[in-house]
PDB file of C-alpha atoms in Angstrom:
ATOM      1  CA  GLN D   1      -3.132   5.577  15.195  1.00 82.00           C
ATOM      2  CA  SER D   2      -0.645   3.996  12.800  1.00 88.00           C
ATOM      3  CA  VAL D   3       1.626   1.164  13.854  1.00 91.00           C
ATOM      4  CA  LEU D   4       4.625   2.930  12.314  1.00 97.00           C
ATOM      5  CA  THR D   5       5.434   6.476  13.365  1.00 97.00           C
ATOM      6  CA  GLN D   6       6.358   9.167  10.863  1.00 98.00           C
ATOM      7  CA  PRO D   7       6.646  12.933  11.326  1.00 98.00           C
ATOM      8  CA  PRO D   8       3.487  14.613   9.968  1.00 97.00           C
ATOM      9  CA  SER D   9       5.469  17.061   7.888  1.00 97.00           C
ATOM     10  CA  VAL D  10       8.926  18.012   6.743  1.00 98.00           C
ATOM     11  CA  SER D  11      10.134  20.903   4.576  1.00 97.00           C
ATOM     12  CA  ALA D  12      13.258  22.078   2.849  1.00 96.00           C
ATOM     13  CA  ALA D  13      14.348  24.370   0.055  1.00 96.00           C
ATOM     14  CA  PRO D  14      14.854  23.325  -3.548  1.00 97.00           C
ATOM     15  CA  GLY D  15      18.203  21.649  -4.046  1.00 97.00           C
ATOM     16  CA  GLN D  16      18.546  20.741  -0.390  1.00 97.00           C
ATOM     17  CA  LYS D  17      18.347  17.339   1.312  1.00 97.00           C
ATOM     18  CA  VAL D  18      15.613  16.013   3.540  1.00 98.00           C
ATOM     19  CA  THR D  19      15.166  12.843   5.566  1.00 98.00           C
ATOM     20  CA  ILE D  20      11.942  11.222   6.701  1.00 98.00           C
ATOM     21  CA  SER D  21      11.968   8.810   9.611  1.00 98.00           C
ATOM     22  CA  CYS D  22       9.764   5.777  10.226  1.00 98.00           C
ATOM     23  CA  SER D  23       9.854   4.225  13.695  1.00 98.00           C
ATOM     24  CA  GLY D  24       8.508   0.834  14.579  1.00 97.00           C
ATOM     25  CA  SER D  25       9.355  -2.115  16.754  1.00 96.00           C
ATOM     26  CA  SER D  26      10.943  -5.544  16.741  1.00 95.00           C
ATOM     27  CA  SER D  27       7.540  -6.880  15.661  1.00 96.00           C
ATOM     28  CA  ASN D  28       7.686  -5.073  12.356  1.00 96.00           C
ATOM     29  CA  ILE D  29      10.652  -3.017  11.119  1.00 97.00           C
ATOM     30  CA  GLY D  30      13.118  -4.839  13.336  1.00 96.00           C
ATOM     31  CA  ASN D  31      12.596  -8.143  11.587  1.00 95.00           C
ATOM     32  CA  ASN D  32      11.224  -7.283   8.141  1.00 96.00           C
ATOM     33  CA  TYR D  33      11.983  -5.326   4.998  1.00 97.00           C
ATOM     34  CA  VAL D  34      10.823  -1.745   4.770  1.00 98.00           C
ATOM     35  CA  SER D  35       9.413  -0.101   1.687  1.00 98.00           C
ATOM     36  CA  TRP D  36       8.695   3.588   0.926  1.00 98.00           C
ATOM     37  CA  TYR D  37       5.984   5.098  -1.213  1.00 98.00           C
ATOM     38  CA  GLN D  38       5.430   8.549  -2.759  1.00 98.00           C
ATOM     39  CA  GLN D  39       1.854   9.759  -3.222  1.00 98.00           C
ATOM     40  CA  LEU D  40       1.493  12.846  -5.365  1.00 97.00           C
ATOM     41  CA  PRO D  41      -1.747  14.776  -4.887  1.00 94.00           C
ATOM     42  CA  GLY D  42      -4.718  12.947  -6.326  1.00 94.00           C
ATOM     43  CA  THR D  43      -2.749   9.890  -7.483  1.00 97.00           C
ATOM     44  CA  ALA D  44      -2.053   6.383  -6.301  1.00 98.00           C
ATOM     45  CA  PRO D  45       1.038   5.637  -4.237  1.00 98.00           C
ATOM     46  CA  LYS D  46       4.234   4.793  -6.121  1.00 98.00           C
ATOM     47  CA  LEU D  47       6.974   2.539  -4.848  1.00 98.00           C
ATOM     48  CA  LEU D  48      10.229   4.410  -4.221  1.00 98.00           C
ATOM     49  CA  ILE D  49      12.283   1.984  -2.084  1.00 98.00           C
ATOM     50  CA  TYR D  50      11.920  -1.721  -1.333  1.00 97.00           C
ATOM     51  CA  ASP D  51      13.884  -4.197   0.764  1.00 97.00           C
ATOM     52  CA  ASN D  52      15.111  -1.266   2.946  1.00 97.00           C
ATOM     53  CA  ASN D  53      17.387   0.326   0.405  1.00 97.00           C
ATOM     54  CA  LYS D  54      16.705  -0.870  -3.143  1.00 97.00           C
ATOM     55  CA  ARG D  55      15.275   1.373  -5.845  1.00 98.00           C
ATOM     56  CA  PRO D  56      12.951   0.058  -8.547  1.00 96.00           C
ATOM     57  CA  SER D  57      13.872   0.727 -12.121  1.00 95.00           C
ATOM     58  CA  GLY D  58      13.242   4.353 -13.009  1.00 96.00           C
ATOM     59  CA  ILE D  59      13.536   5.773  -9.512  1.00 97.00           C
ATOM     60  CA  PRO D  60      16.384   8.330  -9.502  1.00 97.00           C
ATOM     61  CA  ASP D  61      19.255   7.868  -7.101  1.00 96.00           C
ATOM     62  CA  ARG D  62      18.232  11.102  -5.353  1.00 98.00           C
ATOM     63  CA  PHE D  63      15.999   8.764  -3.346  1.00 98.00           C
ATOM     64  CA  SER D  64      17.692   6.462  -0.819  1.00 98.00           C
ATOM     65  CA  GLY D  65      16.594   4.228   2.042  1.00 98.00           C
ATOM     66  CA  SER D  66      18.245   2.836   5.117  1.00 98.00           C
ATOM     67  CA  LYS D  67      17.294   0.822   8.150  1.00 98.00           C
ATOM     68  CA  SER D  68      18.814   0.503  11.570  1.00 97.00           C
ATOM     69  CA  GLY D  69      17.259  -1.611  14.304  1.00 96.00           C
ATOM     70  CA  THR D  70      13.569  -0.699  14.539  1.00 97.00           C
ATOM     71  CA  SER D  71      13.735   2.506  12.498  1.00 98.00           C
ATOM     72  CA  ALA D  72      14.024   3.324   8.847  1.00 98.00           C
ATOM     73  CA  THR D  73      14.865   6.504   6.947  1.00 98.00           C
ATOM     74  CA  LEU D  74      14.058   7.859   3.535  1.00 98.00           C
ATOM     75  CA  GLY D  75      16.486  10.386   2.133  1.00 98.00           C
ATOM     76  CA  ILE D  76      15.850  12.728  -0.740  1.00 98.00           C
ATOM     77  CA  THR D  77      18.639  14.940  -2.145  1.00 97.00           C
ATOM     78  CA  GLY D  78      18.522  17.728  -4.740  1.00 97.00           C
ATOM     79  CA  LEU D  79      14.931  18.533  -3.794  1.00 97.00           C
ATOM     80  CA  GLN D  80      12.613  19.560  -6.583  1.00 97.00           C
ATOM     81  CA  THR D  81       9.196  21.133  -6.448  1.00 96.00           C
ATOM     82  CA  GLY D  82       7.876  17.996  -8.071  1.00 96.00           C
ATOM     83  CA  ASP D  83       8.896  16.028  -4.974  1.00 97.00           C
ATOM     84  CA  GLU D  84       6.095  17.696  -2.973  1.00 97.00           C
ATOM     85  CA  ALA D  85       3.969  14.715  -1.921  1.00 98.00           C
ATOM     86  CA  ASP D  86       2.966  12.490   0.907  1.00 98.00           C
ATOM     87  CA  TYR D  87       5.481   9.753   1.760  1.00 98.00           C
ATOM     88  CA  TYR D  88       4.594   6.493   3.486  1.00 98.00           C
ATOM     89  CA  CYS D  89       6.692   3.676   4.948  1.00 98.00           C
ATOM     90  CA  GLY D  90       5.400   0.135   5.144  1.00 98.00           C
ATOM     91  CA  THR D  91       6.438  -3.323   6.296  1.00 97.00           C
ATOM     92  CA  TRP D  92       5.133  -6.673   7.527  1.00 95.00           C
ATOM     93  CA  ASP D  93       4.229  -7.130  11.148  1.00 92.00           C
ATOM     94  CA  SER D  94       4.516 -10.310  13.202  1.00 90.00           C
ATOM     95  CA  SER D  95       0.712 -10.350  13.302  1.00 89.00           C
ATOM     96  CA  LEU D  96       0.923 -11.050   9.566  1.00 90.00           C
ATOM     97  CA  ASP D  97      -0.559  -7.610   8.838  1.00 93.00           C
ATOM     98  CA  VAL D  98       1.054  -5.191   6.423  1.00 95.00           C
ATOM     99  CA  VAL D  99       1.454  -1.940   8.377  1.00 97.00           C
ATOM    100  CA  PHE D 100       1.972   1.579   7.173  1.00 97.00           C
ATOM    101  CA  GLY D 101       3.140   4.784   8.748  1.00 98.00           C
ATOM    102  CA  GLY D 102       0.784   7.737   9.084  1.00 97.00           C
ATOM    103  CA  GLY D 103       2.432   9.529   6.225  1.00 98.00           C
ATOM    104  CA  THR D 104       4.683  12.570   5.973  1.00 98.00           C
ATOM    105  CA  LYS D 105       3.839  15.603   3.898  1.00 98.00           C
ATOM    106  CA  LEU D 106       6.912  17.060   2.168  1.00 98.00           C
ATOM    107  CA  THR D 107       6.852  20.717   1.337  1.00 97.00           C
ATOM    108  CA  VAL D 108       9.567  22.141  -0.922  1.00 96.00           C
ATOM    109  CA  LEU D 109       9.750  25.771   0.073  1.00 90.00           C
TER     110      LEU D 109
ATOM    111  CA  GLN Z   1       3.395  -3.824 -19.055  1.00 95.00           C
ATOM    112  CA  VAL Z   2       1.891  -4.573 -15.675  1.00 96.00           C
ATOM    113  CA  THR Z   3      -1.409  -2.933 -14.871  1.00 98.00           C
ATOM    114  CA  LEU Z   4      -4.146  -3.297 -12.276  1.00 98.00           C
ATOM    115  CA  ARG Z   5      -7.595  -1.763 -12.384  1.00 98.00           C
ATOM    116  CA  GLU Z   6     -10.209  -1.656  -9.615  1.00 98.00           C
ATOM    117  CA  SER Z   7     -13.898  -1.787 -10.311  1.00 98.00           C
ATOM    118  CA  GLY Z   8     -17.030  -1.720  -8.143  1.00 97.00           C
ATOM    119  CA  PRO Z   9     -19.827   0.474  -6.917  1.00 98.00           C
ATOM    120  CA  ALA Z  10     -19.145   4.111  -6.156  1.00 98.00           C
ATOM    121  CA  LEU Z  11     -21.932   4.231  -3.567  1.00 98.00           C
ATOM    122  CA  VAL Z  12     -23.140   1.621  -1.063  1.00 98.00           C
ATOM    123  CA  LYS Z  13     -25.594   1.896   1.762  1.00 98.00           C
ATOM    124  CA  PRO Z  14     -24.803   1.214   5.352  1.00 97.00           C
ATOM    125  CA  THR Z  15     -25.015  -2.500   6.306  1.00 97.00           C
ATOM    126  CA  GLN Z  16     -24.627  -3.559   2.646  1.00 98.00           C
ATOM    127  CA  THR Z  17     -21.790  -5.746   1.366  1.00 98.00           C
ATOM    128  CA  LEU Z  18     -19.200  -4.170  -0.886  1.00 98.00           C
ATOM    129  CA  THR Z  19     -17.715  -6.280  -3.688  1.00 98.00           C
ATOM    130  CA  LEU Z  20     -14.611  -4.921  -5.493  1.00 98.00           C
ATOM    131  CA  THR Z  21     -12.833  -6.531  -8.405  1.00 98.00           C
ATOM    132  CA  CYS Z  22      -9.175  -6.064  -9.343  1.00 98.00           C
ATOM    133  CA  THR Z  23      -8.473  -6.963 -12.964  1.00 98.00           C
ATOM    134  CA  PHE Z  24      -4.787  -7.235 -13.768  1.00 98.00           C
ATOM    135  CA  SER Z  25      -2.568  -7.868 -16.739  1.00 97.00           C
ATOM    136  CA  GLY Z  26       1.105  -8.309 -17.512  1.00 96.00           C
ATOM    137  CA  PHE Z  27       1.769 -10.976 -14.884  1.00 95.00           C
ATOM    138  CA  SER Z  28       0.451 -14.270 -13.608  1.00 94.00           C
ATOM    139  CA  LEU Z  29      -0.819 -14.829 -10.079  1.00 94.00           C
ATOM    140  CA  SER Z  30       0.351 -18.415 -10.478  1.00 92.00           C
ATOM    141  CA  THR Z  31       3.984 -17.345 -10.381  1.00 92.00           C
ATOM    142  CA  SER Z  32       5.719 -18.344  -7.178  1.00 92.00           C
ATOM    143  CA  GLY Z  33       5.948 -15.429  -4.744  1.00 92.00           C
ATOM    144  CA  MET Z  34       3.368 -13.334  -6.518  1.00 94.00           C
ATOM    145  CA  CYS Z  35       0.626 -11.656  -4.547  1.00 96.00           C
ATOM    146  CA  VAL Z  36      -2.218  -9.182  -5.036  1.00 98.00           C
ATOM    147  CA  SER Z  37      -3.426  -7.022  -2.169  1.00 98.00           C
ATOM    148  CA  TRP Z  38      -6.074  -4.465  -1.287  1.00 98.00           C
ATOM    149  CA  ILE Z  39      -5.339  -1.212   0.487  1.00 98.00           C
ATOM    150  CA  ARG Z  40      -7.681   1.676   1.254  1.00 98.00           C
ATOM    151  CA  GLN Z  41      -7.309   5.350   2.052  1.00 98.00           C
ATOM    152  CA  PRO Z  42     -10.030   7.461   3.651  1.00 98.00           C
ATOM    153  CA  PRO Z  43     -10.126  11.037   2.392  1.00 97.00           C
ATOM    154  CA  GLY Z  44      -7.181  12.967   3.821  1.00 96.00           C
ATOM    155  CA  LYS Z  45      -5.963  10.018   5.840  1.00 97.00           C
ATOM    156  CA  ALA Z  46      -3.249   7.386   5.729  1.00 97.00           C
ATOM    157  CA  LEU Z  47      -3.046   4.137   3.836  1.00 98.00           C
ATOM    158  CA  GLU Z  48      -4.639   1.068   5.507  1.00 98.00           C
ATOM    159  CA  TRP Z  49      -3.898  -2.451   4.424  1.00 97.00           C
ATOM    160  CA  LEU Z  50      -6.871  -4.786   4.078  1.00 98.00           C
ATOM    161  CA  ALA Z  51      -6.054  -8.170   2.582  1.00 98.00           C
ATOM    162  CA  LEU Z  52      -3.674 -10.172   0.441  1.00 97.00           C
ATOM    163  CA  ILE Z  53      -3.842 -13.355  -1.630  1.00 97.00           C
ATOM    164  CA  ASP Z  54      -0.807 -15.161  -2.855  1.00 95.00           C
ATOM    165  CA  TRP Z  55       0.105 -17.478  -5.704  1.00 95.00           C
ATOM    166  CA  ASP Z  56      -0.645 -20.536  -3.563  1.00 95.00           C
ATOM    167  CA  ASP Z  57      -4.123 -19.260  -2.649  1.00 95.00           C
ATOM    168  CA  ASP Z  58      -3.033 -18.411   0.919  1.00 96.00           C
ATOM    169  CA  LYS Z  59      -4.969 -15.461   2.284  1.00 97.00           C
ATOM    170  CA  TYR Z  60      -3.923 -12.780   4.787  1.00 96.00           C
ATOM    171  CA  TYR Z  61      -6.319 -10.311   6.406  1.00 97.00           C
ATOM    172  CA  SER Z  62      -6.066  -7.176   8.447  1.00 96.00           C
ATOM    173  CA  THR Z  63      -6.388  -8.236  12.059  1.00 95.00           C
ATOM    174  CA  SER Z  64      -8.875  -5.419  12.766  1.00 95.00           C
ATOM    175  CA  LEU Z  65     -11.110  -6.147   9.756  1.00 97.00           C
ATOM    176  CA  LYS Z  66     -10.774  -9.877   9.117  1.00 96.00           C
ATOM    177  CA  THR Z  67     -14.254 -10.741  10.291  1.00 97.00           C
ATOM    178  CA  ARG Z  68     -15.684  -8.597   7.521  1.00 98.00           C
ATOM    179  CA  LEU Z  69     -13.315  -9.383   4.633  1.00 98.00           C
ATOM    180  CA  THR Z  70     -13.073 -12.164   2.086  1.00 98.00           C
ATOM    181  CA  ILE Z  71     -10.489 -12.216  -0.703  1.00 98.00           C
ATOM    182  CA  SER Z  72     -10.466 -14.620  -3.607  1.00 97.00           C
ATOM    183  CA  LYS Z  73      -8.847 -15.062  -7.006  1.00 96.00           C
ATOM    184  CA  ASP Z  74      -9.784 -16.276 -10.433  1.00 94.00           C
ATOM    185  CA  THR Z  75      -6.454 -16.980 -12.103  1.00 90.00           C
ATOM    186  CA  SER Z  76      -8.037 -17.736 -15.450  1.00 91.00           C
ATOM    187  CA  LYS Z  77      -9.676 -14.327 -15.525  1.00 95.00           C
ATOM    188  CA  ASN Z  78      -6.691 -12.504 -13.947  1.00 96.00           C
ATOM    189  CA  GLN Z  79      -8.998 -11.133 -11.243  1.00 97.00           C
ATOM    190  CA  VAL Z  80      -8.913 -10.762  -7.488  1.00 98.00           C
ATOM    191  CA  VAL Z  81     -12.154 -10.042  -5.655  1.00 98.00           C
ATOM    192  CA  LEU Z  82     -12.603  -8.448  -2.210  1.00 98.00           C
ATOM    193  CA  THR Z  83     -15.819  -8.463  -0.344  1.00 98.00           C
ATOM    194  CA  MET Z  84     -16.427  -6.383   2.778  1.00 98.00           C
ATOM    195  CA  THR Z  85     -19.593  -6.914   4.812  1.00 98.00           C
ATOM    196  CA  ASN Z  86     -21.617  -4.599   6.990  1.00 98.00           C
ATOM    197  CA  MET Z  87     -20.354  -1.381   5.379  1.00 98.00           C
ATOM    198  CA  ASP Z  88     -20.387   1.773   7.510  1.00 98.00           C
ATOM    199  CA  PRO Z  89     -19.811   5.454   6.640  1.00 98.00           C
ATOM    200  CA  VAL Z  90     -16.320   5.171   8.180  1.00 98.00           C
ATOM    201  CA  ASP Z  91     -15.475   2.759   5.383  1.00 98.00           C
ATOM    202  CA  THR Z  92     -15.734   5.600   2.871  1.00 98.00           C
ATOM    203  CA  ALA Z  93     -12.357   5.589   1.127  1.00 98.00           C
ATOM    204  CA  THR Z  94     -10.440   5.106  -2.056  1.00 98.00           C
ATOM    205  CA  TYR Z  95      -9.767   1.398  -2.464  1.00 98.00           C
ATOM    206  CA  TYR Z  96      -6.596   0.305  -4.237  1.00 98.00           C
ATOM    207  CA  CYS Z  97      -5.369  -3.035  -5.434  1.00 98.00           C
ATOM    208  CA  ALA Z  98      -1.654  -3.560  -5.800  1.00 98.00           C
ATOM    209  CA  ARG Z  99       0.854  -6.233  -6.682  1.00 97.00           C
ATOM    210  CA  ILE Z 100       3.479  -7.690  -4.423  1.00 96.00           C
ATOM    211  CA  PRO Z 101       5.962  -9.644  -6.646  1.00 93.00           C
ATOM    212  CA  PHE Z 102       7.733 -11.228  -3.660  1.00 89.00           C
ATOM    213  CA  LEU Z 103       5.689 -12.056  -0.590  1.00 88.00           C
ATOM    214  CA  GLN Z 104       8.555 -11.758   1.863  1.00 87.00           C
ATOM    215  CA  SER Z 105       9.428  -8.297   0.645  1.00 89.00           C
ATOM    216  CA  GLY Z 106       5.970  -6.912   1.306  1.00 88.00           C
ATOM    217  CA  ALA Z 107       6.566  -4.143  -1.218  1.00 95.00           C
ATOM    218  CA  PHE Z 108       3.690  -3.062  -3.461  1.00 97.00           C
ATOM    219  CA  ASP Z 109       5.432  -2.363  -6.767  1.00 96.00           C
ATOM    220  CA  ILE Z 110       2.462  -1.582  -9.005  1.00 98.00           C
ATOM    221  CA  TRP Z 111      -0.791   0.025  -7.926  1.00 98.00           C
ATOM    222  CA  GLY Z 112      -4.147   0.447  -9.584  1.00 98.00           C
ATOM    223  CA  GLN Z 113      -5.546   3.956  -9.925  1.00 98.00           C
ATOM    224  CA  GLY Z 114      -8.014   3.345  -7.107  1.00 98.00           C
ATOM    225  CA  THR Z 115     -11.770   3.451  -6.890  1.00 98.00           C
ATOM    226  CA  MET Z 116     -13.630   5.791  -4.527  1.00 98.00           C
ATOM    227  CA  VAL Z 117     -16.369   4.154  -2.473  1.00 98.00           C
ATOM    228  CA  THR Z 118     -18.804   6.262  -0.487  1.00 98.00           C
ATOM    229  CA  VAL Z 119     -20.969   4.693   2.187  1.00 98.00           C
ATOM    230  CA  SER Z 120     -24.145   6.680   2.680  1.00 97.00           C
ATOM    231  CA  SER Z 121     -27.866   6.122   2.959  1.00 95.00           C
TER     232      SER Z 121
END
């Protein structure tokens, strides 16, 4: 059971937009930065978003992040088949653990 | 170019101690704010954070696993070592090391490719 809650799966058609939610508490998301990771099949995770809404160099602006209270959201626009992957949110917890969500599998129909 | 690479045994027996080494390049673990961490992922399951060591040699451990984990660094060799005692088949997973350039952010910006560890007799 992950500390952060994500939907197990989401799907959308190519070119469409999708959002992935990440729900936590005041012990984690509510008082810390959230980051998002993309894990393509058989590969290591890759940082997509850090500090709630910042994109590392090289990450296209189709990917966006936001945070409100104890929840965060990853948005992906202009979906491509290459975006099919597992997506994870992560943040610090007041217990001084880094906590992750259970992951969301994105299917581009 | 920043890179991290994990190394260690692919197979360990139950009750044995696992020792994994993360060898990195392209940055210094002496830089203020810099950290290296270990994360694992059982087959088909989610990411699980294990431990972190920062530039000041402060160490952070997963609350649920801290009695079994030890993390250390050798700045001169650009290495971070994780030991996990009393290995069990449920510890079978891919083990990743990753960099956090700013401790407060908690964001892992560069990951190693991972090393698969199987626990079996």
